[in-house]
Amino acid sequence: MAIRINLKGFIEFSSDLSQVAQDIADAIKEANKTFKEVGEEGAEIERYSIDRKRLKLELRSGRVLRAHDALLRLKNQLARRLGPKRVGVRKVFIEDLEVIISEGHVGESKAKELLKGAAEAREIEGNLVLRFRDLTDRDIRERTVDRAIKLSLLREEKVEAKAEKLAPFGAVIKRGAEKPFKLSTRVASEAERLGWIKRYPARGQWIYTPPMAALLRAISELLIERVAKPLGFKEWMFPRLMPIEVFKKLSTYVEHLPEGVFYVCVPPRDPSKFDEFKREYRLRRELRTDLLKEILSEPQYVLEAIQCTPFYQFFSGEIVRLEDLPVKAYDLLGGWTWRNEAGGVEGIVRTNEFWRLEMVFLSSPEE
Amino acid sequence: MAIRINLKGFIEFSSDLSQVAQDIADAIKEANKTFKEVGEEGAEIERYSIDRKRLKLELRSGRVLRAHDALLRLKNQLARRLGPKRVGVRKVFIEDLEVIISEGHVGESKAKELLKGAAEAREIEGNLVLRFRDLTDRDIRERTVDRAIKLSLLREEKVEAKAEKLAPFGAVIKRGAEKPFKLSTRVASEAERLGWIKRYPARGQWIYTPPMAALLRAISELLIERVAKPLGFKEWMFPRLMPIEVFKKLSTYVEHLPEGVFYVCVPPRDPSKFDEFKREYRLRRELRTDLLKEILSEPQYVLEAIQCTPFYQFFSGEIVRLEDLPVKAYDLLGGWTWRNEAGGVEGIVRTNEFWRLEMVFLSSPEE
């Protein structure tokens, strides 16, 4: 019994409820029976009253059938029961929702930091009490409360992983004969000295001249012919401009590394929006990035930082037959990959703009 | 005598000028002699006076040696002459600069529109009068006045081009045997039907699956082996993220098509700037692009729209020996090119994100 929830709210209907008072009484009785089927961790409607078009409610629950979810269920049952009588549901509203966590919580100050703007957090006699106000139907469906509860709990220990069939990350599986180093200087500085590469005027970007481009092409062809193709990988070509709605699915990046990617803004199609910007340039040869920022949309894309995104997106919403698996892909034609991290890695090895061949596949769990 | 310029301003020095009054008188006399060497279109210092540290001046000029340029020249002469006497120039300032254009101007309303924020424009008895106030040394050196004058003049007719040695654009030089069309449907819809391409969830972007990627690779290899290499072009690899300072040099784009490119914003390196953004995502699974726009820098890059930019940038500030020319380049390894114009061109032929091989070269004028 680590979590208790107390809810105070109402369901608003399209007309006065006095005509259907008996139906409501019946529905609540019935709901209370099913809500308790899961036992202690279920929900209970403690109190209700009718106030013209509003059905006012107080619920309490444990962690399994949560009070706010029970409220939505009740709403659906009432909608089904009262619909034929021409009484429709207009709105669900929670004025006050209190979550009391008695064990394994993160404590008041951490909870305050994590839930800022969504809920109040207070510690009372060892319990962490979260208080939400004015929640709508949408808030419940979007699971804001549940996510807040999850963030307020200490992470449970991970379950022991099953014995690994794959080699652990970083393990050396086979070692070839030692090769002599032919170059004792740093690759990037030597390439720059030879004119094989030249800096582009921004951090972490290079122009590769013919010798370096030839070297890259040779290496990539070796990788394709000797590694990718023998392993059954086929060449695809993936976009590099990742729409924000695709980025939204990369929760690791959004939650933990939003500072690691480049964001792309789209200009309005109406050229007159640029009048002042153009005038400033024409007159003063100044390119006013402050004006640009005003003119541009909010970011609509992210530059590809991990290359495999479009491969997974390709299968989004698709059902794939097991006999069509595995699907194995690599992409070189799409070009560069970008990460906002220049300086972290030496020379041309990994810069803001870097080139790589990634092999990704989709297969059955057994494989 | 289509342009007359009247200037009122001062040069400020590091100390009182009464000690060097004779030097100033000599300098001005000398300057006036040289300023008039170009005749009517030269400049003249009409009046001057000394007010403690300031040398107040009134100049007038024609279009060749312009009054504001004459003022800078005078400043340099005085700096050389007075420097050894420990009187240094501190600042040049033009309180009022009037440009009277009597012929071939664009008219008051057009001039007002073009010069908004830089100068007043009024038409008086057929003359267009531009008035600039409070110009600094920097304004003069940045040629704001001259650019404003240029914009206020009707464009002159283009001088007849010399007889073309090259075939005019669009001319058919040689015609091969007619080839039969093997496909009567649209290429993009047929490729989509076959599963060779699939839309990425944003306008003008596609994922190319193995058959389409193989087709592209085959076509590009044909182009390289049969066209690029026989013509002496070599493979380079160019960045696709164009820094704003490079974009600034593409005046055609900045002045006429700033709405045609995608702009890239860099996030701050300090992860704490993203705290609210991350919290909103964690709690509500909402990716708040409005918060992102606030957090991000002004645009620092543009996505490559013409592909040849880095090639020209490569030679910026370099001196190339004639015997090293021509330099011929193509780039495929860098991948996509982007233009904000989806919808303008059908299917995959040219979309927001498209793939192409561009051949560029640098050679002597004779070639």
XYZ file of C-alpha atoms in Angstrom:
734
model
C 0.000 0.000 0.000
C 2.699 2.456 -0.978
C 0.392 4.762 -2.958
C -3.020 6.216 -2.092
C -4.894 8.628 -4.305
C -7.718 11.002 -3.301
C -9.693 12.743 -6.023
C -12.285 15.494 -5.982
C -13.935 16.465 -9.252
C -17.024 16.419 -11.390
C -18.527 15.226 -14.635
C -20.599 17.801 -16.460
C -23.539 16.792 -18.660
C -25.569 18.472 -21.360
C -28.728 18.840 -19.232
C -30.024 18.836 -15.680
C -29.450 15.519 -13.933
C -32.457 15.473 -11.573
C -34.446 13.498 -14.171
C -31.884 10.688 -14.236
C -30.937 10.554 -10.555
C -31.925 6.919 -10.256
C -29.829 5.905 -13.262
C -26.866 7.643 -11.699
C -27.354 5.927 -8.377
C -27.507 2.571 -10.142
C -24.449 3.299 -12.265
C -22.370 4.306 -9.260
C -23.353 1.235 -7.310
C -22.395 -0.952 -10.228
C -19.136 0.920 -10.799
C -18.140 0.579 -7.163
C -18.570 -3.158 -7.443
C -16.297 -3.508 -10.456
C -13.763 -0.920 -9.215
C -13.082 -3.037 -6.162
C -12.552 -6.253 -8.061
C -8.786 -5.804 -7.897
C -8.982 -5.525 -4.092
C -7.139 -2.989 -1.934
C -5.378 -1.421 -4.919
C -8.650 -0.720 -6.748
C -10.799 2.403 -6.534
C -13.891 3.483 -4.682
C -16.427 6.251 -5.196
C -16.737 7.552 -1.640
C -19.269 10.291 -2.068
C -21.316 11.902 -4.827
C -23.939 14.609 -5.261
C -25.912 16.142 -8.082
C -25.691 19.873 -8.684
C -27.873 20.709 -11.718
C -25.790 19.561 -14.724
C -22.874 18.424 -12.625
C -22.217 15.125 -10.934
C -19.781 15.927 -8.132
C -17.555 13.074 -7.028
C -14.975 12.030 -4.479
C -12.906 8.945 -5.198
C -10.031 7.215 -3.490
C -7.803 4.481 -4.774
C -4.607 2.495 -4.536
C -2.035 2.063 -7.258
C -3.657 -0.405 -9.637
C -6.960 1.129 -10.702
C -6.103 4.760 -10.130
C -8.804 7.204 -9.062
C -8.456 9.349 -12.186
C -8.717 6.333 -14.464
C -11.738 5.134 -12.490
C -13.297 8.542 -13.074
C -12.885 8.171 -16.826
C -14.350 4.681 -16.704
C -17.346 5.987 -14.776
C -17.785 8.718 -17.342
C -17.878 6.156 -20.151
C -20.412 4.010 -18.319
C -22.633 7.027 -17.696
C -22.319 8.121 -21.323
C -23.525 4.701 -22.472
C -26.355 4.614 -19.952
C -27.585 8.226 -20.297
C -26.966 8.700 -24.018
C -30.265 7.044 -25.033
C -32.008 9.455 -22.630
C -30.439 12.390 -24.467
C -28.171 13.372 -21.604
C -24.644 13.666 -22.971
C -21.308 14.041 -21.211
C -19.741 17.455 -21.760
C -16.625 17.459 -19.660
C -14.594 15.773 -16.950
C -12.758 17.913 -14.453
C -10.595 17.151 -11.430
C -10.364 20.063 -9.028
C -7.987 18.375 -6.659
C -6.020 15.184 -6.862
C -3.779 14.106 -4.016
C -1.231 11.316 -4.306
C 0.314 10.013 -1.083
C 3.441 7.964 -1.548
C 4.553 6.322 1.655
C 7.516 4.284 0.497
C 10.416 4.473 -1.915
C 9.931 8.053 -3.030
C 12.603 10.531 -4.092
C 11.909 13.080 -1.340
C 10.459 16.561 -1.367
C 13.208 18.621 -2.939
C 13.899 16.238 -5.813
C 10.164 15.849 -6.488
C 9.743 19.640 -6.506
C 12.458 19.939 -9.109
C 11.088 17.139 -11.280
C 7.426 18.159 -11.154
C 7.767 21.922 -11.365
C 4.767 23.351 -13.161
C 2.773 20.126 -12.992
C 2.192 19.389 -9.311
C 2.995 20.574 -5.794
C 5.143 18.259 -3.707
C 5.408 18.159 0.066
C 6.844 15.682 2.521
C 4.625 15.026 5.546
C 5.746 12.552 8.187
C 7.838 10.618 5.736
C 5.141 10.508 3.066
C 5.562 12.361 -0.171
C 2.311 14.147 -1.022
C 1.755 15.303 -4.595
C -1.112 17.642 -5.286
C -2.511 18.305 -8.756
C -5.158 20.925 -9.432
C -7.546 21.557 -12.308
C -6.867 18.518 -14.432
C -8.887 17.992 -17.584
C -9.915 14.898 -19.426
C -6.944 15.436 -21.709
C -4.460 15.612 -18.817
C -5.704 12.226 -17.630
C -5.545 10.657 -21.052
C -2.054 12.026 -21.590
C -1.026 10.291 -18.348
C 0.570 13.327 -16.758
C -0.293 12.111 -13.235
C 1.101 8.643 -13.848
C 4.285 9.994 -15.294
C 4.670 12.312 -12.302
C 4.209 9.364 -9.928
C 6.777 7.339 -11.816
C 9.291 10.192 -11.641
C 8.660 10.496 -7.889
C 9.540 6.886 -7.179
C 13.058 5.646 -6.746
C 14.006 3.456 -9.667
C 13.659 -0.188 -8.876
C 16.671 -2.398 -9.253
C 16.963 -3.875 -12.691
C 15.932 -7.483 -13.026
C 18.911 -9.726 -13.703
C 19.471 -9.995 -17.428
C 19.212 -13.441 -18.951
C 22.544 -15.019 -19.733
C 23.948 -13.069 -22.689
C 24.300 -14.944 -25.930
C 26.124 -12.016 -27.516
C 29.624 -10.937 -26.628
C 29.534 -8.103 -24.102
C 30.250 -4.625 -25.450
C 33.955 -4.052 -25.967
C 34.946 -7.729 -25.843
C 37.669 -8.813 -28.255
C 36.385 -11.840 -30.163
C 39.364 -12.470 -32.382
C 42.734 -10.799 -32.649
C 44.692 -10.629 -35.918
C 48.431 -10.255 -36.318
C 49.771 -6.943 -35.046
C 50.177 -4.414 -37.865
C 53.021 -1.892 -37.886
C 52.041 1.797 -37.663
C 53.117 3.500 -40.860
C 52.310 6.955 -39.587
C 53.648 8.299 -36.332
C 52.071 11.748 -36.484
C 48.417 12.561 -35.959
C 46.242 11.659 -38.916
C 44.339 14.933 -39.014
C 47.385 17.207 -38.824
C 49.260 15.139 -41.392
C 46.270 15.222 -43.760
C 45.969 18.967 -43.275
C 49.694 19.450 -43.913
C 49.410 17.452 -47.153
C 46.402 19.449 -48.294
C 44.165 16.388 -48.181
C 41.754 18.182 -45.910
C 41.096 21.839 -45.236
C 39.063 23.461 -42.491
C 35.676 24.892 -43.362
C 35.068 28.156 -41.503
C 33.159 26.690 -38.566
C 34.195 24.279 -35.838
C 34.270 20.612 -36.669
C 33.869 20.829 -40.438
C 36.287 19.918 -43.216
C 36.593 19.938 -46.978
C 38.088 16.673 -48.242
C 40.162 17.121 -51.384
C 40.661 14.337 -53.976
C 43.251 12.212 -52.113
C 41.137 12.105 -48.965
C 37.900 11.581 -50.900
C 39.580 8.705 -52.769
C 40.740 7.200 -49.478
C 37.226 7.445 -48.029
C 35.700 5.907 -51.124
C 38.221 3.051 -51.015
C 37.584 2.377 -47.343
C 33.826 2.499 -47.769
C 33.991 0.115 -50.729
C 36.101 -2.286 -48.696
C 33.536 -2.167 -45.905
C 30.682 -2.751 -48.312
C 32.315 -5.589 -50.254
C 34.061 -7.318 -47.350
C 31.651 -6.712 -44.475
C 28.212 -5.366 -45.340
C 27.392 -7.466 -48.409
C 28.747 -10.810 -47.067
C 26.601 -10.250 -43.955
C 23.556 -9.713 -46.163
C 23.197 -5.940 -45.713
C 21.747 -3.994 -48.629
C 22.176 -0.389 -49.568
C 19.345 2.004 -48.695
C 19.274 5.747 -48.846
C 17.916 7.580 -45.865
C 16.887 11.187 -45.327
C 19.096 13.287 -43.071
C 16.588 15.970 -42.163
C 14.596 14.449 -39.301
C 11.120 15.918 -38.782
C 10.383 16.923 -35.193
C 7.604 14.318 -34.967
C 10.176 11.612 -35.627
C 12.645 13.192 -33.197
C 9.881 13.135 -30.585
C 10.116 9.349 -30.524
C 13.825 9.385 -29.669
C 13.156 9.800 -25.974
C 16.772 9.198 -24.968
C 17.888 12.145 -27.060
C 15.029 14.436 -26.123
C 15.272 13.696 -22.398
C 19.004 13.434 -22.016
C 20.846 15.022 -24.910
C 18.776 17.766 -26.568
C 21.940 19.902 -26.566
C 23.685 17.345 -28.788
C 21.854 17.918 -32.060
C 21.369 20.734 -34.553
C 17.897 22.152 -35.058
C 16.522 23.290 -38.399
C 14.057 26.139 -38.860
C 11.971 26.616 -41.956
C 11.475 30.089 -43.398
C 7.968 31.324 -44.248
C 7.091 30.942 -47.938
C 5.982 34.578 -48.124
C 9.033 36.501 -49.388
C 7.739 39.818 -48.014
C 8.461 38.586 -44.499
C 12.123 39.061 -45.400
C 11.810 42.683 -46.563
C 13.616 44.238 -43.621
C 16.224 41.477 -43.599
C 16.967 41.976 -47.301
C 17.097 45.767 -46.943
C 19.630 45.543 -44.125
C 21.784 43.310 -46.278
C 21.461 45.426 -49.404
C 22.278 48.652 -47.589
C 24.840 47.571 -45.058
C 25.946 44.120 -46.229
C 25.004 42.925 -42.785
C 23.326 39.573 -42.451
C 21.075 40.149 -39.452
C 20.681 36.792 -37.713
C 18.544 38.440 -35.029
C 15.974 39.347 -37.692
C 16.253 35.843 -39.116
C 15.445 34.304 -35.755
C 12.252 36.381 -35.579
C 11.202 35.517 -39.119
C 11.814 31.780 -38.868
C 9.418 29.178 -37.561
C 9.989 27.198 -34.418
C 12.387 24.321 -35.143
C 10.718 21.762 -37.396
C 13.614 19.404 -38.008
C 16.707 18.012 -36.403
C 19.813 17.066 -38.369
C 20.352 13.301 -38.293
C 22.699 12.351 -35.456
C 22.283 8.580 -35.396
C 21.485 7.635 -38.999
C 19.251 4.640 -38.194
C 16.157 6.721 -37.352
C 14.556 6.569 -40.817
C 15.028 2.796 -40.879
C 12.898 2.388 -37.761
C 10.466 5.048 -38.958
C 10.091 3.072 -42.177
C 8.500 0.236 -40.208
C 6.408 2.460 -37.969
C 2.790 1.336 -38.151
C 3.697 -1.544 -40.489
C 3.180 -5.231 -39.878
C 6.069 -7.305 -41.197
C 5.789 -11.035 -41.879
C 8.303 -13.137 -39.987
C 9.412 -14.785 -43.236
C 10.422 -11.387 -44.614
C 12.889 -10.931 -41.770
C 15.670 -10.068 -41.276
C 15.857 -6.743 -43.096
C 19.446 -5.494 -43.125
C 20.388 -2.018 -44.229
C 23.325 0.350 -44.615
C 23.399 3.843 -46.076
C 26.264 5.844 -47.508
C 24.623 7.828 -50.280
C 22.835 10.088 -47.803
C 26.154 11.564 -46.737
C 27.149 13.229 -43.491
C 25.859 12.804 -39.947
C 25.889 15.689 -37.448
C 26.387 16.031 -33.731
C 26.863 19.198 -31.765
C 29.999 18.069 -29.994
C 33.048 19.372 -31.855
C 36.075 19.554 -29.677
C 35.218 16.397 -27.804
C 36.893 14.201 -30.346
C 40.206 14.768 -32.037
C 40.723 16.052 -35.571
C 38.542 14.555 -38.276
C 37.828 11.395 -36.295
C 34.487 12.699 -35.122
C 33.563 16.293 -35.647
C 30.316 18.252 -35.887
C 29.952 16.879 -39.388
C 31.241 13.347 -39.820
C 30.900 10.456 -42.224
C 30.162 6.901 -41.322
C 28.595 3.672 -42.401
C 26.070 2.243 -39.989
C 24.559 -1.188 -40.406
C 21.104 -1.717 -38.883
C 18.720 -4.616 -39.036
C 15.244 -5.718 -38.057
C 14.785 -9.354 -37.151
C 12.761 -11.772 -35.054
C 13.476 -11.890 -31.314
C 15.078 -15.345 -31.671
C 17.695 -14.032 -34.053
C 26.486 66.244 -62.932
C 23.711 63.940 -61.860
C 24.863 63.667 -58.238
C 25.884 66.331 -55.729
C 26.779 65.625 -52.127
C 26.828 68.113 -49.208
C 28.411 67.025 -45.945
C 28.537 68.573 -42.485
C 30.590 66.834 -39.836
C 33.692 66.867 -37.665
C 36.891 65.056 -36.841
C 37.638 64.771 -33.155
C 41.212 64.669 -31.828
C 42.865 63.620 -28.601
C 43.781 67.158 -27.529
C 43.026 70.804 -28.102
C 43.743 71.875 -31.681
C 44.655 75.527 -31.113
C 48.377 74.546 -30.875
C 48.304 73.001 -34.368
C 46.024 75.459 -36.145
C 48.675 76.254 -38.745
C 49.225 72.572 -39.569
C 45.507 72.155 -40.062
C 45.279 75.149 -42.345
C 48.159 73.762 -44.430
C 46.652 70.298 -44.553
C 43.306 71.568 -45.725
C 44.840 73.712 -48.410
C 46.813 70.759 -49.680
C 43.817 68.432 -49.498
C 41.641 70.812 -51.450
C 44.246 70.835 -54.191
C 44.314 67.074 -54.558
C 40.543 66.630 -54.066
C 39.902 68.725 -57.147
C 42.282 66.844 -59.367
C 39.420 64.816 -60.828
C 37.603 68.020 -61.800
C 33.910 68.771 -61.339
C 33.215 65.349 -59.884
C 35.830 65.732 -57.177
C 35.382 67.127 -53.666
C 35.966 70.439 -51.929
C 36.300 71.476 -48.309
C 34.094 74.558 -48.291
C 34.408 75.691 -44.714
C 36.148 74.632 -41.512
C 36.528 75.798 -37.947
C 38.275 74.644 -34.805
C 36.254 74.068 -31.651
C 38.633 72.812 -28.934
C 39.305 69.180 -29.855
C 37.032 69.193 -32.857
C 37.712 70.195 -36.434
C 34.306 71.099 -37.856
C 33.956 70.723 -41.595
C 31.640 71.301 -44.515
C 32.371 69.494 -47.780
C 30.658 69.241 -51.116
C 31.353 66.901 -53.984
C 30.260 65.258 -57.203
C 30.064 61.542 -57.825
C 33.682 60.519 -58.273
C 35.495 61.554 -55.120
C 32.551 61.572 -52.767
C 32.440 64.013 -49.848
C 32.425 61.266 -47.212
C 35.402 59.534 -48.782
C 37.195 62.867 -48.992
C 36.548 63.307 -45.275
C 38.225 59.981 -44.518
C 41.166 60.914 -46.705
C 41.537 64.207 -44.880
C 41.423 62.371 -41.572
C 44.283 60.108 -42.691
C 46.377 63.049 -43.864
C 45.827 64.861 -40.554
C 46.660 61.713 -38.595
C 49.986 61.443 -40.413
C 50.766 65.112 -39.986
C 49.669 65.565 -36.367
C 50.708 62.174 -35.015
C 54.332 63.192 -34.459
C 53.000 66.185 -32.494
C 51.106 63.803 -30.222
C 47.702 64.865 -31.481
C 45.766 61.717 -32.421
C 42.491 61.267 -34.278
C 39.724 59.946 -32.031
C 36.674 59.874 -34.220
C 35.045 60.922 -37.468
C 31.383 61.917 -37.428
C 28.966 63.162 -40.091
C 26.005 65.002 -38.629
C 24.303 65.562 -41.909
C 24.925 64.240 -45.392
C 22.730 65.272 -48.286
C 22.775 63.552 -51.668
C 20.993 65.273 -54.540
C 20.299 63.060 -57.536
C 19.015 65.052 -60.483
C 18.768 62.386 -63.156
C 17.837 58.743 -63.544
C 16.612 58.145 -60.016
C 13.884 55.750 -58.889
C 11.566 58.402 -57.425
C 10.563 59.251 -53.890
C 8.256 56.399 -52.966
C 10.516 53.659 -54.284
C 13.543 55.250 -52.601
C 11.640 55.497 -49.322
C 10.872 51.808 -49.481
C 14.425 50.817 -50.365
C 16.196 53.034 -47.859
C 13.892 52.690 -44.879
C 15.901 52.959 -41.690
C 19.025 54.227 -43.440
C 18.126 57.573 -45.005
C 15.266 59.965 -45.599
C 14.203 60.406 -49.216
C 12.315 63.366 -50.685
C 11.667 64.508 -54.210
C 12.121 68.248 -54.713
C 11.568 69.735 -58.160
C 12.421 66.491 -59.899
C 15.535 65.914 -57.806
C 15.707 63.013 -55.398
C 17.239 64.208 -52.133
C 18.608 61.617 -49.721
C 19.502 62.714 -46.220
C 21.677 60.700 -43.853
C 22.222 61.668 -40.246
C 24.801 60.709 -37.635
C 27.094 58.555 -39.722
C 30.202 57.150 -38.133
C 33.548 56.233 -39.540
C 32.313 52.665 -39.737
C 29.212 53.592 -41.765
C 31.456 55.237 -44.333
C 33.864 52.351 -44.529
C 30.981 49.919 -44.886
C 29.772 51.978 -47.867
C 26.216 52.389 -46.668
C 25.854 55.728 -48.445
C 27.203 54.416 -51.729
C 24.943 51.390 -51.630
C 21.975 53.641 -50.933
C 22.887 55.816 -53.926
C 23.227 52.776 -56.148
C 19.820 51.496 -55.064
C 18.311 54.916 -55.790
C 19.495 54.975 -59.385
C 17.681 53.282 -62.222
C 19.700 50.344 -63.469
C 21.697 51.167 -66.519
C 21.233 49.089 -69.639
C 23.568 46.146 -69.789
C 26.538 46.556 -72.086
C 26.274 44.229 -75.103
C 27.922 40.923 -74.289
C 30.839 39.914 -76.454
C 30.022 37.296 -79.069
C 29.447 34.047 -77.168
C 31.914 31.264 -77.722
C 29.780 28.863 -75.668
C 26.462 27.452 -76.806
C 23.602 29.513 -75.418
C 21.703 28.046 -72.498
C 19.243 25.397 -73.623
C 20.752 24.896 -77.073
C 20.803 21.328 -78.383
C 24.347 20.553 -79.514
C 23.855 16.983 -80.610
C 20.820 14.767 -80.797
C 21.006 10.977 -80.345
C 18.574 8.418 -81.707
C 15.130 8.659 -80.157
C 14.694 6.187 -77.291
C 11.382 4.488 -76.593
C 9.705 5.249 -73.274
C 9.521 2.029 -71.285
C 7.384 3.541 -68.553
C 4.173 5.369 -69.259
C 3.188 6.161 -65.655
C 4.812 8.736 -63.431
C 8.192 7.667 -62.095
C 7.516 8.689 -58.498
C 4.115 7.019 -58.184
C 5.355 3.856 -59.859
C 8.394 3.710 -57.563
C 6.137 4.258 -54.558
C 3.766 1.515 -55.725
C 6.686 -0.906 -56.091
C 7.983 -0.048 -52.626
C 11.191 1.416 -54.053
C 10.577 4.650 -52.234
C 8.512 5.557 -49.200
C 7.527 8.948 -47.877
C 9.290 10.255 -44.785
C 6.853 12.115 -42.527
C 7.549 15.613 -43.807
C 6.980 17.200 -47.192
C 9.507 16.498 -49.893
C 11.454 13.711 -48.218
C 11.782 10.050 -49.159
C 13.385 6.855 -47.971
C 14.971 4.981 -50.886
C 14.868 1.203 -50.420
C 17.471 -1.163 -51.991
C 16.160 -1.193 -55.610
C 16.065 2.622 -55.766
C 19.396 2.977 -53.958
C 20.927 0.507 -56.439
C 19.483 2.473 -59.363
C 20.901 5.728 -57.979
C 24.280 4.148 -57.391
C 24.308 2.760 -60.946
C 23.346 6.111 -62.471
C 25.887 7.995 -60.408
C 28.617 5.531 -61.358
C 27.740 5.925 -65.027
C 27.968 9.685 -64.658
C 31.303 9.459 -62.915
C 32.881 6.942 -65.305
C 31.410 8.250 -68.554
C 31.213 11.989 -67.912
C 33.015 13.337 -64.866
C 36.274 11.366 -65.090
C 36.767 11.670 -68.902
C 36.331 15.432 -68.518
C 39.026 15.468 -65.834
C 36.799 16.024 -62.786
C 37.976 14.535 -59.505
C 35.996 13.500 -56.480
C 35.990 15.852 -53.492
C 33.878 15.725 -50.397
C 32.225 18.933 -49.310
C 30.476 19.958 -46.103
C 26.712 20.428 -46.262
C 26.319 22.613 -43.214
C 27.111 26.117 -44.465
C 28.247 28.596 -41.787
C 26.389 31.910 -41.877
C 29.623 33.761 -42.715
C 29.885 31.732 -45.903
C 26.190 32.201 -46.659
C 26.760 35.953 -46.289
C 28.833 35.870 -49.472
C 25.995 34.361 -51.526
C 24.407 37.729 -52.162
C 21.945 36.385 -54.735
C 20.483 34.031 -52.163
C 20.527 36.476 -49.269
C 19.025 39.321 -51.291
C 16.572 37.411 -53.430
C 15.842 33.981 -52.015
C 16.321 33.871 -48.239
C 13.033 31.957 -48.039
C 14.486 29.174 -50.175
C 16.891 27.609 -47.692
C 16.736 25.876 -44.332
C 18.373 27.522 -41.343
C 20.186 25.651 -38.604
C 20.309 26.716 -34.968
C 22.864 25.473 -32.497
C 21.819 24.574 -28.961
C 23.771 25.960 -26.000
C 26.338 23.530 -24.608
C 24.981 23.986 -21.090
C 22.467 21.152 -20.578
C 20.690 22.998 -17.751
C 19.249 25.409 -20.312
C 17.050 22.502 -21.362
C 15.662 21.757 -17.892
C 12.155 23.027 -18.522
C 12.082 21.514 -22.012
C 13.084 18.094 -20.656
C 10.597 18.301 -17.800
C 7.738 19.061 -20.171
C 8.695 16.065 -22.247
C 9.149 13.744 -19.296
C 5.842 14.727 -17.708
C 3.623 15.234 -20.699
C 5.491 13.624 -23.605
C 5.157 16.958 -25.336
C 8.073 18.243 -27.345
C 7.744 21.993 -26.853
C 9.177 23.626 -29.961
C 8.274 27.046 -28.559
C 10.668 26.439 -25.662
C 13.265 25.135 -28.121
C 13.074 28.337 -30.147
C 13.812 30.353 -27.000
C 16.706 28.135 -25.950
C 18.413 28.001 -29.340
C 20.881 30.492 -30.742
C 20.155 32.711 -33.695
C 20.688 30.727 -36.921
C 24.369 29.912 -37.372
C 24.185 27.713 -40.451
C 22.247 27.175 -43.638
C 21.756 23.760 -45.208
C 23.603 23.522 -48.516
C 21.295 24.417 -51.394
C 23.771 24.738 -54.241
C 26.589 22.334 -53.357
C 29.411 24.328 -54.987
C 29.766 26.830 -52.118
C 32.556 24.995 -50.260
C 34.520 24.700 -53.498
C 34.644 28.474 -53.874
C 35.202 28.922 -50.158
C 38.177 26.572 -50.445
C 39.945 29.131 -52.649
C 38.890 32.148 -50.633
C 41.978 34.163 -49.744
C 44.239 31.783 -51.683
C 46.478 32.600 -54.603
C 46.474 29.838 -57.220
C 49.208 29.466 -59.826
C 47.953 29.516 -63.410
C 49.773 26.269 -64.115
C 47.747 24.538 -61.390
C 44.503 25.349 -63.227
C 41.956 24.097 -64.043
C 40.748 22.506 -60.816
C 37.696 20.328 -61.526
C 35.552 18.843 -58.779
C 32.456 16.781 -58.172
C 31.016 15.544 -54.880
C 28.660 12.683 -54.160
C 29.889 11.404 -50.810
C 28.500 14.438 -48.991
C 24.961 13.314 -49.788
C 21.762 15.320 -50.036
C 21.143 18.933 -50.987
C 18.221 20.893 -49.536
C 15.903 23.590 -50.809
C 12.770 24.855 -49.158
C 10.579 24.427 -52.197
C 8.706 21.134 -51.938
C 5.580 21.109 -53.994
C 7.136 23.124 -56.774
C 8.551 20.081 -58.500
C 6.890 16.739 -59.029
C 7.499 13.580 -57.003
C 11.113 12.715 -56.257
C 12.483 14.750 -59.144
C 13.311 17.679 -56.911
C 12.044 17.787 -53.390
C 13.082 19.490 -50.170
C 15.831 16.927 -49.864
C 17.297 15.824 -53.161
C 20.392 14.130 -54.493
C 22.556 15.318 -57.322
C 25.985 15.411 -58.817
C 27.327 18.873 -59.561
C 30.538 19.455 -61.480
C 32.345 22.731 -60.758
C 35.685 24.050 -61.893
C 38.122 26.903 -61.439
C 40.149 27.950 -64.477
C 41.864 30.834 -66.180
C 39.668 33.429 -67.950
C 40.879 32.202 -71.363
C 39.576 28.740 -70.733
